[in-house]
XYZ file of C-alpha atoms in Angstrom:
765
model
C 13.514 -41.961 8.738
C 14.926 -45.324 9.759
C 16.797 -45.354 13.080
C 15.767 -41.727 13.473
C 16.059 -41.727 17.260
C 19.719 -42.709 17.064
C 20.329 -39.881 14.602
C 18.856 -37.286 17.020
C 20.804 -37.625 20.290
C 19.485 -36.779 23.728
C 21.599 -34.143 25.486
C 21.589 -35.110 29.177
C 22.957 -32.367 31.427
C 23.942 -33.185 34.992
C 26.903 -32.625 37.230
C 26.350 -35.926 39.023
C 27.387 -38.473 36.389
C 30.676 -39.276 38.117
C 29.427 -39.146 41.672
C 28.786 -42.106 43.961
C 25.249 -41.474 45.192
C 21.745 -42.623 44.405
C 20.995 -39.721 42.009
C 24.117 -40.463 40.005
C 23.291 -44.169 39.904
C 19.798 -43.470 38.561
C 21.161 -41.017 35.963
C 23.524 -43.676 34.662
C 20.641 -46.146 34.640
C 18.527 -43.666 32.680
C 21.263 -43.135 30.072
C 21.702 -46.907 29.681
C 17.942 -47.464 29.362
C 17.675 -44.780 26.666
C 20.475 -46.326 24.646
C 19.706 -50.027 25.122
C 15.944 -50.303 25.452
C 14.762 -47.179 23.618
C 17.500 -47.206 20.935
C 18.303 -43.566 21.529
C 21.794 -42.107 21.663
C 22.860 -39.984 24.627
C 25.370 -37.153 24.894
C 26.237 -36.581 28.573
C 27.363 -33.164 29.785
C 28.490 -32.196 33.271
C 27.592 -28.501 33.235
C 25.182 -26.024 31.708
C 28.069 -24.166 30.061
C 29.489 -27.288 28.437
C 26.015 -28.365 27.371
C 25.389 -24.990 25.768
C 28.579 -25.339 23.715
C 27.350 -28.741 22.523
C 23.951 -27.299 21.655
C 25.422 -24.373 19.735
C 27.725 -26.636 17.745
C 25.094 -29.042 16.409
C 21.490 -28.873 15.263
C 20.780 -32.622 15.368
C 19.793 -32.923 19.027
C 16.443 -34.598 19.640
C 15.857 -33.540 23.241
C 17.549 -31.575 26.034
C 17.240 -33.005 29.548
C 18.626 -30.689 32.173
C 19.210 -31.602 35.778
C 17.820 -28.655 37.743
C 19.767 -29.736 40.819
C 23.409 -29.248 39.849
C 24.983 -28.375 43.218
C 25.452 -24.673 43.859
C 28.937 -25.329 45.224
C 30.030 -26.574 41.767
C 31.998 -24.399 39.380
C 28.855 -23.500 37.442
C 28.687 -19.918 36.208
C 25.351 -20.379 34.416
C 22.045 -20.978 36.155
C 19.492 -23.442 34.771
C 16.963 -20.658 34.030
C 19.484 -18.927 31.750
C 20.413 -22.235 30.101
C 16.785 -23.044 29.272
C 16.173 -19.511 27.998
C 19.083 -19.655 25.530
C 18.029 -23.093 24.268
C 14.493 -21.913 23.655
C 15.587 -18.681 21.961
C 17.573 -20.655 19.406
C 15.150 -23.530 18.908
C 11.462 -22.961 19.529
C 10.394 -26.611 19.215
C 13.079 -28.920 20.623
C 11.771 -30.774 23.718
C 13.249 -29.463 26.971
C 12.801 -31.677 30.015
C 13.576 -30.681 33.593
C 14.954 -33.482 35.750
C 14.715 -32.891 39.484
C 13.989 -34.449 42.834
C 14.105 -31.395 45.091
C 12.229 -28.708 43.166
C 8.528 -28.296 43.778
C 6.362 -27.438 40.776
C 5.022 -24.313 42.450
C 8.575 -22.970 42.661
C 8.909 -22.896 38.871
C 8.205 -19.489 37.346
C 5.611 -19.049 34.629
C 8.395 -18.079 32.223
C 10.189 -21.403 32.762
C 6.982 -23.446 32.583
C 6.195 -21.831 29.209
C 9.593 -22.830 27.825
C 9.760 -26.488 28.891
C 7.885 -29.517 27.616
C 7.962 -31.793 30.647
C 9.180 -32.280 34.204
C 10.500 -35.639 35.370
C 11.204 -36.496 38.989
C 14.277 -38.673 39.373
C 12.812 -40.899 42.100
C 9.083 -40.735 41.460
C 8.894 -43.145 38.513
C 10.732 -46.175 37.235
C 13.706 -45.789 34.940
C 11.909 -47.552 32.039
C 8.995 -45.143 32.422
C 11.254 -42.074 32.406
C 13.147 -43.360 29.379
C 9.898 -44.109 27.566
C 8.610 -40.573 28.144
C 11.826 -39.125 26.789
C 11.775 -41.498 23.815
C 8.245 -40.396 22.924
C 9.339 -36.760 22.976
C 12.279 -37.510 20.670
C 10.054 -39.422 18.231
C 7.472 -36.635 18.097
C 10.166 -34.025 17.580
C 11.787 -36.054 14.779
C 8.462 -36.163 12.960
C 7.840 -32.454 13.511
C 11.103 -31.268 11.954
C 10.074 -32.618 8.548
C 8.247 -29.962 6.500
C 5.231 -31.010 4.352
C 6.814 -32.165 1.114
C 10.067 -33.532 2.515
C 8.171 -35.478 5.166
C 5.930 -37.164 2.613
C 8.922 -37.860 0.366
C 10.706 -39.640 3.231
C 7.626 -41.653 4.120
C 7.104 -42.714 0.507
C 10.735 -43.690 -0.052
C 10.665 -45.868 3.063
C 7.769 -47.978 1.789
C 10.141 -49.917 -0.519
C 7.702 -50.217 -3.402
C 8.450 -52.016 -6.644
C 8.379 -49.234 -9.237
C 7.508 -49.714 -12.912
C 7.777 -46.066 -13.855
C 10.437 -43.472 -14.601
C 13.206 -42.624 -13.835
C 14.854 -45.630 -15.384
C 17.340 -46.295 -12.607
C 14.340 -47.264 -10.385
C 15.576 -46.256 -6.981
C 19.211 -46.706 -7.922
C 19.051 -50.332 -9.022
C 19.844 -49.428 -12.612
C 23.234 -48.055 -11.616
C 24.297 -51.400 -10.167
C 24.614 -52.981 -13.615
C 27.995 -51.440 -14.433
C 31.150 -50.371 -12.571
C 30.671 -46.688 -13.397
C 27.089 -46.859 -12.130
C 28.172 -48.616 -8.949
C 30.766 -45.904 -8.280
C 28.080 -43.248 -8.804
C 25.660 -45.086 -6.494
C 28.226 -45.543 -3.746
C 29.310 -41.912 -3.886
C 25.846 -40.386 -3.445
C 24.180 -43.094 -1.366
C 20.894 -44.943 -1.694
C 18.563 -42.257 -0.304
C 19.342 -39.885 -3.177
C 18.128 -42.442 -5.691
C 15.185 -43.771 -3.692
C 13.819 -40.221 -3.513
C 14.366 -39.516 -7.227
C 10.808 -40.273 -8.300
C 8.358 -39.830 -11.128
C 5.445 -37.481 -11.539
C 3.432 -40.714 -11.611
C 3.626 -40.830 -7.795
C 0.269 -39.370 -6.623
C 1.216 -39.207 -2.922
C 3.672 -36.374 -3.611
C 1.255 -34.111 -5.436
C 1.921 -32.192 -8.637
C 4.429 -29.401 -9.093
C 2.814 -28.267 -12.351
C -0.717 -28.210 -10.920
C 0.393 -27.159 -7.409
C -1.650 -29.884 -5.739
C -1.200 -32.099 -2.689
C 1.875 -31.758 -0.506
C 3.589 -29.619 -3.167
C 0.767 -27.113 -2.751
C 1.118 -27.331 1.022
C 4.854 -26.660 0.789
C 4.456 -23.702 -1.581
C 1.737 -22.169 0.585
C 3.912 -22.593 3.634
C 6.749 -20.800 1.808
C 4.357 -18.004 0.834
C 3.526 -17.471 4.517
C 7.196 -17.521 5.478
C 8.283 -15.044 2.793
C 5.260 -12.680 3.180
C 3.890 -13.491 -0.277
C 0.335 -14.044 -1.500
C 1.556 -16.770 -3.847
C 4.838 -18.682 -4.020
C 5.979 -21.048 -6.755
C 8.879 -23.494 -6.658
C 11.015 -23.276 -9.793
C 13.625 -25.954 -10.467
C 15.709 -24.517 -13.290
C 17.050 -21.445 -11.600
C 16.098 -17.834 -11.135
C 16.816 -17.280 -14.808
C 13.682 -19.336 -15.440
C 11.783 -17.511 -12.678
C 12.409 -14.305 -14.602
C 11.122 -15.883 -17.812
C 7.951 -17.109 -16.074
C 7.222 -13.667 -14.607
C 7.686 -11.837 -17.873
C 5.920 -14.399 -20.051
C 2.911 -14.152 -17.728
C 2.535 -10.371 -18.015
C 4.311 -8.961 -21.075
C 3.270 -9.099 -24.725
C 5.183 -8.099 -27.879
C 5.298 -4.335 -28.131
C 4.719 -3.714 -24.416
C 6.958 -1.092 -22.820
C 9.397 -2.293 -20.155
C 11.376 -0.102 -17.755
C 14.542 -2.052 -17.028
C 17.561 -1.654 -14.775
C 20.611 -1.598 -17.049
C 22.336 -3.406 -14.177
C 20.180 -6.504 -14.535
C 20.979 -10.154 -14.988
C 21.204 -11.349 -18.554
C 18.153 -13.591 -18.003
C 16.035 -10.443 -17.731
C 17.442 -9.267 -21.028
C 16.578 -12.659 -22.487
C 13.066 -12.171 -21.067
C 12.798 -9.067 -23.251
C 13.964 -11.151 -26.203
C 11.357 -13.835 -25.578
C 8.451 -11.479 -24.918
C 9.258 -8.911 -27.598
C 9.210 -6.063 -25.071
C 10.321 -2.554 -25.961
C 12.845 -1.474 -23.314
C 13.731 1.862 -21.860
C 16.472 1.858 -19.265
C 17.152 3.138 -15.775
C 20.863 3.855 -15.310
C 22.519 2.919 -12.031
C 25.201 5.111 -10.538
C 28.769 3.866 -10.433
C 31.457 5.138 -8.123
C 35.070 5.727 -9.121
C 36.047 2.276 -7.936
C 33.652 0.823 -10.486
C 31.200 -0.445 -7.848
C 27.623 -0.385 -9.081
C 25.276 1.726 -7.012
C 21.608 2.668 -7.013
C 19.514 4.206 -9.757
C 18.719 7.817 -8.952
C 15.322 8.107 -7.317
C 14.440 10.850 -9.787
C 14.513 8.294 -12.613
C 11.422 6.631 -11.153
C 9.221 9.716 -11.448
C 6.461 9.688 -14.081
C 8.084 12.685 -15.756
C 11.451 10.946 -16.132
C 9.892 7.725 -17.419
C 7.763 9.610 -19.954
C 10.823 11.520 -21.143
C 12.709 8.265 -21.728
C 9.775 6.792 -23.623
C 9.430 9.955 -25.698
C 13.110 9.793 -26.682
C 12.976 6.117 -27.646
C 13.599 5.267 -31.287
C 12.093 1.794 -30.826
C 8.686 2.652 -29.407
C 6.201 3.699 -32.130
C 4.595 7.086 -31.620
C 1.197 5.447 -31.294
C 2.355 3.485 -28.253
C 4.313 6.159 -26.424
C 1.286 7.095 -24.330
C 0.861 3.489 -23.145
C 1.575 2.598 -19.559
C 4.770 0.772 -18.727
C 3.791 -2.871 -18.516
C 6.720 -4.096 -16.391
C 9.660 -2.705 -14.472
C 12.693 -4.726 -13.398
C 15.099 -3.637 -10.678
C 18.040 -5.539 -9.196
C 17.794 -5.701 -5.398
C 20.306 -6.146 -3.896
C 23.268 -5.553 -6.163
C 26.294 -7.851 -6.137
C 28.036 -5.560 -3.654
C 25.016 -5.401 -1.365
C 23.265 -2.135 -2.246
C 19.637 -2.637 -1.133
C 16.779 -0.312 -2.064
C 14.052 1.007 0.212
C 11.249 -0.761 -1.653
C 8.501 1.256 0.049
C 10.017 4.425 -1.426
C 10.409 2.822 -4.861
C 6.793 1.655 -4.934
C 5.462 5.114 -4.165
C 7.235 6.426 -7.253
C 6.650 3.591 -9.719
C 3.016 2.842 -8.883
C 2.009 5.950 -10.837
C 3.617 4.733 -14.054
C 4.139 0.954 -14.004
C 1.548 -1.825 -14.020
C 3.764 -4.579 -12.570
C 6.905 -4.326 -10.423
C 9.590 -6.991 -10.629
C 12.470 -7.134 -8.143
C 15.272 -9.494 -9.027
C 16.364 -10.580 -5.546
C 18.452 -13.564 -6.582
C 21.103 -12.862 -3.914
C 18.721 -11.655 -1.226
C 16.252 -14.404 -0.248
C 17.064 -14.053 3.458
C 16.023 -10.406 3.845
C 12.580 -10.952 5.374
C 14.068 -12.961 8.239
C 15.996 -10.110 9.839
C 14.822 -6.696 11.067
C 18.129 -5.383 9.684
C 16.501 -5.261 6.227
C 13.090 -3.845 7.114
C 11.431 -2.036 4.171
C 14.311 -2.991 1.872
C 12.976 -6.130 0.135
C 10.221 -6.741 -2.405
C 7.810 -8.696 -0.182
C 7.987 -6.049 2.572
C 4.679 -6.449 4.465
C 3.600 -2.813 4.332
C 0.010 -1.665 3.880
C -1.277 -2.305 0.358
C -3.024 0.784 -0.957
C -5.485 0.806 -3.828
C -2.950 2.095 -6.328
C -0.216 -0.429 -5.537
C 0.609 -2.644 -8.523
C 1.349 -6.369 -8.150
C 4.918 -7.184 -7.125
C 6.974 -10.140 -8.329
C 10.185 -11.286 -6.660
C 12.597 -13.838 -8.067
C 14.881 -15.406 -5.484
C 17.723 -17.885 -5.862
C 16.979 -19.872 -2.728
C 20.120 -21.894 -3.475
C 22.482 -18.938 -3.445
C 22.493 -17.715 0.156
C 19.904 -19.983 1.730
C 20.139 -23.771 1.663
C 18.287 -25.151 -1.364
C 20.041 -27.262 -3.974
C 21.592 -25.492 -6.961
C 18.988 -24.288 -9.489
C 16.211 -24.459 -6.869
C 14.534 -21.039 -6.735
C 11.319 -19.388 -5.618
C 8.945 -16.986 -7.322
C 6.962 -14.778 -4.937
C 3.905 -12.674 -5.811
C 2.232 -9.949 -3.802
C -1.113 -8.821 -5.170
C -1.737 -5.177 -5.904
C -4.311 -2.979 -4.250
C -6.945 -3.710 -6.905
C -5.134 -6.013 -9.358
C -4.886 -9.654 -8.296
C -2.711 -12.206 -10.068
C -5.002 -15.098 -10.958
C -3.242 -18.386 -10.109
C -4.848 -20.343 -12.944
C -3.852 -17.741 -15.531
C -0.352 -17.363 -14.100
C 0.168 -21.119 -14.085
C -0.046 -21.224 -17.866
C 3.235 -19.339 -18.007
C 4.633 -21.520 -15.220
C 3.843 -24.703 -17.165
C 5.559 -23.366 -20.287
C 8.832 -23.343 -18.381
C 8.356 -26.243 -15.952
C 9.472 -29.787 -16.593
C 6.998 -32.656 -16.463
C 9.812 -34.631 -14.797
C 10.672 -32.475 -11.777
C 13.542 -33.410 -9.465
C 11.894 -34.249 -6.166
C 15.074 -33.788 -4.119
C 15.189 -30.179 -5.324
C 11.567 -29.613 -4.311
C 12.382 -31.045 -0.899
C 15.369 -28.711 -0.565
C 13.107 -25.672 -1.080
C 10.669 -27.064 1.470
C 13.480 -27.601 3.982
C 15.063 -24.197 3.305
C 11.725 -22.635 4.210
C 11.318 -24.658 7.392
C 14.839 -23.815 8.516
C 14.106 -20.107 8.276
C 10.704 -20.527 9.947
C 12.233 -22.458 12.836
C 15.039 -20.072 13.700
C 15.756 -17.882 10.686
C 15.999 -14.675 12.710
C 18.514 -16.286 15.074
C 20.572 -17.687 12.195
C 20.553 -14.364 10.387
C 21.617 -12.565 13.549
C 24.527 -14.996 13.854
C 25.512 -14.453 10.210
C 25.314 -10.666 10.470
C 27.248 -10.748 13.740
C 29.994 -12.890 12.233
C 30.210 -10.590 9.200
C 30.487 -7.582 11.510
C 33.293 -9.281 13.441
C 35.227 -9.862 10.225
C 34.590 -6.284 9.107
C 35.786 -4.860 12.429
C 38.879 -7.069 12.515
C 39.871 -6.149 8.976
C 39.361 -2.441 9.691
C 41.384 -2.781 12.888
C 44.265 -4.448 11.020
C 44.144 -1.762 8.322
C 44.323 0.962 10.982
C 47.130 -0.829 12.806
C 49.244 -1.115 9.657
C 48.438 2.457 8.564
C 49.709 3.773 11.905
C 53.083 2.268 10.975
C 52.977 3.733 7.474
C 52.223 0.295 6.063
C 49.386 -1.117 3.977
C 46.689 -3.741 4.324
C 43.391 -4.588 2.681
C 40.235 -2.739 3.638
C 36.512 -3.153 3.222
C 33.986 -1.018 1.365
C 32.068 0.200 4.404
C 31.673 3.290 6.582
C 34.960 4.598 7.966
C 33.260 5.979 11.058
C 29.971 5.487 12.867
C 27.881 8.020 14.775
C 26.646 6.739 18.136
C 24.873 9.122 20.523
C 26.149 12.073 18.510
C 29.765 10.944 18.757
C 31.872 9.859 15.751
C 34.047 6.788 16.293
C 36.068 4.550 14.012
C 34.130 1.630 12.572
C 36.365 -0.924 14.268
C 35.711 0.725 17.652
C 31.932 0.630 17.299
C 30.292 -2.059 19.460
C 29.668 -5.237 17.489
C 26.200 -5.529 19.029
C 25.279 -2.048 17.757
C 26.533 -2.738 14.233
C 24.838 -6.118 13.989
C 21.414 -5.111 15.288
C 20.865 -1.568 13.959
C 20.032 -0.580 10.408
C 21.191 3.020 10.801
C 24.959 2.412 10.424
C 24.371 0.799 7.035
C 22.095 3.454 5.510
C 23.979 5.442 2.870
C 23.824 9.221 3.031
C 25.344 12.189 1.258
C 26.603 13.591 4.586
C 29.000 10.651 4.992
C 30.110 9.869 1.464
C 32.269 6.802 2.179
C 30.429 5.028 -0.650
C 31.356 7.696 -3.256
C 27.920 7.756 -4.902
C 27.257 11.405 -5.597
C 23.947 12.930 -4.594
C 22.701 9.884 -2.724
C 19.129 10.314 -1.521
C 18.339 10.096 2.185
C 16.967 6.828 3.581
C 16.998 5.352 0.072
C 19.561 2.541 0.057
C 21.581 0.561 2.590
C 24.632 -1.666 2.485
C 23.989 -5.318 3.251
C 26.451 -6.168 6.040
C 26.857 -9.813 4.973
C 28.179 -8.924 1.516
C 31.861 -8.228 2.085
C 33.557 -6.169 -0.632
C 37.277 -6.125 0.141
C 39.282 -3.299 -1.423
C 42.901 -3.483 -2.501
C 45.478 -0.668 -2.580
C 45.821 1.394 -5.721
C 42.794 3.636 -5.983
C 41.301 6.226 -3.655
C 37.585 6.581 -3.023
C 37.457 9.567 -5.375
C 38.910 7.472 -8.201
C 42.428 8.906 -8.020
C 44.919 6.238 -9.065
C 47.733 6.003 -6.552
C 51.454 5.506 -7.369
C 51.453 1.884 -6.179
C 48.673 -0.642 -6.257
C 47.599 -4.256 -6.201
C 44.962 -5.307 -8.763
C 42.395 -7.558 -7.115
C 42.691 -10.363 -9.680
C 46.207 -11.070 -8.416
C 44.907 -11.331 -4.854
C 42.009 -13.633 -5.712
C 44.252 -15.875 -7.814
C 46.526 -16.090 -4.776
C 43.547 -16.986 -2.572
C 42.487 -19.697 -5.021
C 45.941 -21.240 -4.685
C 45.182 -21.372 -0.936
C 41.806 -23.059 -1.585
C 39.808 -19.887 -0.895
C 37.375 -18.908 -3.650
C 35.711 -15.487 -3.787
C 32.388 -14.651 -5.438
C 33.401 -11.760 -7.718
C 36.619 -9.989 -8.649
C 36.684 -6.394 -9.865
C 39.727 -4.284 -10.699
C 40.502 -3.192 -7.141
C 37.936 -5.077 -5.086
C 36.681 -8.592 -4.540
C 33.484 -9.901 -2.992
C 33.057 -12.504 -0.253
C 29.636 -13.710 0.898
C 28.991 -14.425 4.576
C 26.163 -16.956 4.390
C 24.643 -19.831 6.385
C 27.615 -22.020 5.523
C 30.250 -19.554 6.725
C 32.158 -20.473 9.870
C 34.622 -18.609 12.047
C 37.274 -21.054 10.864
C 36.708 -19.833 7.302
C 37.035 -16.234 8.447
C 40.269 -16.923 10.312
C 41.687 -18.785 7.327
C 40.820 -15.884 5.029
C 42.573 -13.316 7.242
C 45.591 -15.602 7.549
C 45.782 -15.930 3.761
C 45.526 -12.152 3.283
C 48.333 -11.618 5.785
C 50.395 -14.245 3.999
C 49.785 -12.437 0.707
C 51.029 -9.271 2.353
C 54.230 -11.022 3.449
C 54.826 -12.444 -0.026
C 54.084 -9.067 -1.603
C 56.374 -7.187 0.775
C 59.139 -9.769 0.220
C 58.589 -9.693 -3.555
C 58.451 -13.496 -3.547
C 59.165 -14.918 -7.052
C 56.102 -15.779 -9.105
C 57.592 -19.224 -9.682
C 56.745 -19.902 -6.030
C 53.399 -18.089 -6.018
C 51.888 -19.002 -9.402
C 54.039 -21.821 -10.824
C 51.431 -22.850 -13.402
C 51.064 -19.281 -14.681
C 54.821 -18.914 -15.079
C 55.091 -22.312 -16.775
C 52.366 -21.371 -19.269
C 53.769 -17.880 -20.016
C 57.460 -17.808 -19.068
C 58.279 -14.944 -21.398
C 55.930 -12.610 -19.492
C 56.392 -13.769 -15.918
C 59.616 -15.726 -15.357
C 62.010 -14.033 -12.943
C 59.346 -11.597 -11.702
C 58.456 -11.047 -8.058
C 54.913 -10.721 -6.756
C 55.265 -7.016 -5.891
C 56.812 -6.196 -9.266
C 54.083 -8.162 -11.027
C 51.332 -6.295 -9.179
C 52.971 -2.936 -9.820
C 53.386 -3.612 -13.540
C 49.704 -4.497 -13.869
C 48.676 -1.518 -11.747
C 50.698 0.886 -13.894
C 49.137 -0.587 -17.017
C 45.602 -0.093 -15.664
C 46.549 3.435 -14.594
C 48.288 4.523 -17.802
C 45.497 3.127 -19.981
C 42.779 4.657 -17.768
C 40.897 1.359 -17.691
C 38.567 2.374 -14.864
C 37.801 5.701 -16.506
C 37.020 3.975 -19.787
C 34.794 1.477 -18.002
C 32.959 4.326 -16.297
C 32.416 6.108 -19.596
C 31.313 2.917 -21.358
C 28.585 2.134 -18.866
C 27.242 5.670 -18.862
C 26.311 5.341 -22.536
C 23.061 3.850 -23.783
C 23.746 3.157 -27.461
C 21.228 4.017 -30.159
C 18.620 1.274 -30.513
C 18.173 0.091 -34.089
C 16.264 -3.114 -33.356
C 14.412 -4.337 -30.312
C 16.203 -7.234 -28.586
C 13.690 -9.786 -29.912
C 14.193 -8.680 -33.518
C 17.978 -8.828 -33.142
C 17.700 -12.416 -31.928
C 15.387 -13.284 -34.815
C 18.260 -12.404 -37.129
C 20.308 -15.085 -35.338
C 17.545 -17.618 -35.996
C 17.424 -16.538 -39.648
C 21.223 -16.995 -39.747
C 21.489 -13.444 -41.000
C 24.538 -12.919 -38.770
C 28.302 -13.109 -39.015
C 31.244 -12.867 -36.620
C 32.961 -9.500 -36.781
C 36.296 -8.694 -35.129
C 36.283 -5.809 -32.699
C 38.536 -3.689 -34.922
C 35.855 -3.848 -37.635
C 32.781 -3.397 -35.446
C 32.270 0.351 -35.610
C 28.860 1.119 -37.121
C 27.824 -2.534 -36.880
C 24.856 -3.903 -34.913
C 25.594 -6.788 -32.539
C 22.909 -9.464 -32.609
C 23.658 -10.534 -29.035
C 24.367 -8.752 -25.783
C 27.972 -8.288 -24.667
C 28.462 -8.723 -20.917
C 31.947 -8.101 -19.475
C 32.935 -9.588 -16.105
C 33.594 -7.491 -14.129
C 31.065 -5.960 -13.661
C 28.708 -8.543 -15.172
C 26.106 -6.306 -16.807
C 25.442 -5.708 -20.521
C 27.681 -3.104 -22.054
C 25.650 -3.293 -25.256
C 22.409 -5.100 -26.087
C 21.537 -6.974 -29.218
C 20.062 -4.496 -31.687
C 22.053 -1.487 -30.427
C 24.547 0.025 -32.854
C 28.215 0.574 -32.055
C 28.412 4.041 -33.626
C 30.269 7.198 -32.578
C 27.858 7.747 -29.721
C 28.929 4.341 -28.428
C 32.645 5.009 -29.014
C 33.366 4.713 -25.233
C 32.125 1.114 -25.387
C 34.483 0.318 -28.235
C 37.377 1.986 -26.407
C 36.753 -0.028 -23.247
C 36.445 -3.342 -25.086
C 39.593 -2.579 -27.062
C 41.464 -1.849 -23.845
C 40.218 -5.149 -22.387
C 41.483 -6.947 -25.479
C 44.896 -5.279 -25.247
C 45.110 -6.054 -21.515
C 44.585 -9.761 -22.155
C 47.465 -9.776 -24.636
C 49.687 -7.932 -22.203
C 48.795 -10.159 -19.244
C 47.941 -13.667 -20.490
C 46.348 -15.826 -17.854
C 44.172 -12.932 -16.618
C 41.461 -13.219 -19.223
C 38.080 -11.925 -18.110
C 34.787 -13.520 -18.977
C 32.802 -11.554 -21.582
C 29.529 -13.190 -22.564
C 28.810 -12.683 -26.247
C 32.504 -12.359 -27.147
C 34.548 -15.092 -28.794
C 38.347 -15.050 -28.937
C 40.495 -15.950 -31.906
C 44.266 -15.795 -32.369
C 45.461 -13.552 -35.199
C 49.143 -12.890 -35.835
C 50.003 -14.181 -32.387
C 47.487 -11.930 -30.616
C 44.116 -12.676 -29.037
C 41.337 -10.799 -30.853
C 37.720 -10.296 -29.788
C 34.871 -11.029 -32.165
C 31.107 -10.831 -31.792
C 28.080 -12.023 -33.721
C 26.715 -9.068 -35.680
C 23.808 -8.670 -38.058
C 25.014 -8.920 -41.636
C 25.624 -5.572 -43.228
């Protein structure tokens, strides 16, 4: 990278900068020589404590030079040994240089010598020599931080070649021919366009053939994520799921599928022609999706489901299950013990697929041991191959749509790379986006460099927010008042003693898995009959709960539906990940800062004030009132929340949702055949009121909770009446509370007689 030394400052720590002595004079000379002759930039710091704050606040330092001789009579509270130890714990490769004139080498401990890169004596060498040594260390470090693919991409882009190949903008020059293009170019900057290259560039290898530096990057990611093979996929985890299934599943193969799976997995069944049987996740009375019962993974349970299937021909019912698909973790952070799952499924399923789109970070923290698909346990002979799909862009740092596909070979069955790549090439573009490849390469290197430290920080910050929220809730409850809470244990057992969650030491909560393991003895989660050591709650997935419903599902006299809260937060420029009826999800990821956490708590407290004061909606949601004055004008925030709460309560919306998702409708067509009717145009839109005894051609996916309520090819008959009742209630709710429409994939809306009506594509009768 051009001017790279200036972009990676030298942190120079000494308490003598402002003094009038020879050491101080030479330090100032050294700083000037680094900046003027070596073209480095220097950040001076007068104490170890101040320097540590600088180090913790920025990751772009190129070298740390610490004066070992800061006078003992200074106000220092940190010793140089401790300073060096913290630096090295958080960055294993940054050069650390000791600067001294009094310390003898033999007085340095072995521990310190192992952690530093060089010693420089202030008076033993010339200033130009000292600066040159430091400059060399910075240059070497700058080169080392670039992972394989990104490093080669940078080197290629800096050769300034004349290109006669695609893409047509040729390094950005094409954009400079029109004002709109110039604006685009100026906004993103030249490097984005100079690194947008063609597959014709041999130096950067081949994504489709997994050769060259692309191969090196993917193999490096495989090592980092404990996989035997890793593939970079540039059109999202939805495409990862298609690649996995297309590589292993043929028409008529039996698939054992989590009903709580992403729609892309359902589309994988459409594309492959699989015959599904379903595992049914628990749900608690709040509507939060929990784990599938462990008993459903037994060979006996799977065989019973296959035997009851109306889709699977009798001649195939003795076949092995070709593929299973399980969501790990769920939206709300329920993570399975994968070792336990494997022991059950290996007796019945030939390939295991874990959709870990929201969970790519798990292998970089001991918090999640045994609870992720690539868990490095011993592979026994009977273990089937494992596939994991991970959205590296979701909670790690890749660009949007950049994902990874990880494979772990089975005990005897190996996934042949050449055979698997045929499926990969079906779904991969011959014009890959090189910046996206580089982002996957960099995301890997970041986690290799200090992933465990970063994850510990993230978990610790999430724990702090959890404890603070619980403390506020307890404080308000003591006064007979209300506040928001979090879906988490109410109390923690430490050394046999039960204490409130907010009183538990943050260090204990952020470093121990035990507090997060769900059990039936402490049923804060409200999942009945939970198995021991089976699932845990991911501490970085923060599900806030709102007043109105108890853990046992009892609707309380007053309440605040979560959609009102999250709309309020949006008006304060705070956007949540998912909104349910009485809960909303926030993700504490690499990009989360303490400032964000403080702003969130401040906004929640401000909501409380506006709710308690019944502030007019004209002040809270002016656009909503302007769009629907007949429903909302002259209404206060508390009255608005109460009216919606009473509607949800009187219409038993949560109960209907619970009943709807407990039903697996009768299967009349396999998902692939239902879609074929769409292609044949043998479909028509049918309004919800007329849908009883009709067969939808497409899946219907309400948000919340974001899982299919009915699949294409399943019939909406009397058995499925709870599904109809829930959808009808959703339709009526949207007419009662315009502006609070929920997303339902597969459902179109049309106005009839002044009302919004749902309609869905059904197979013609």
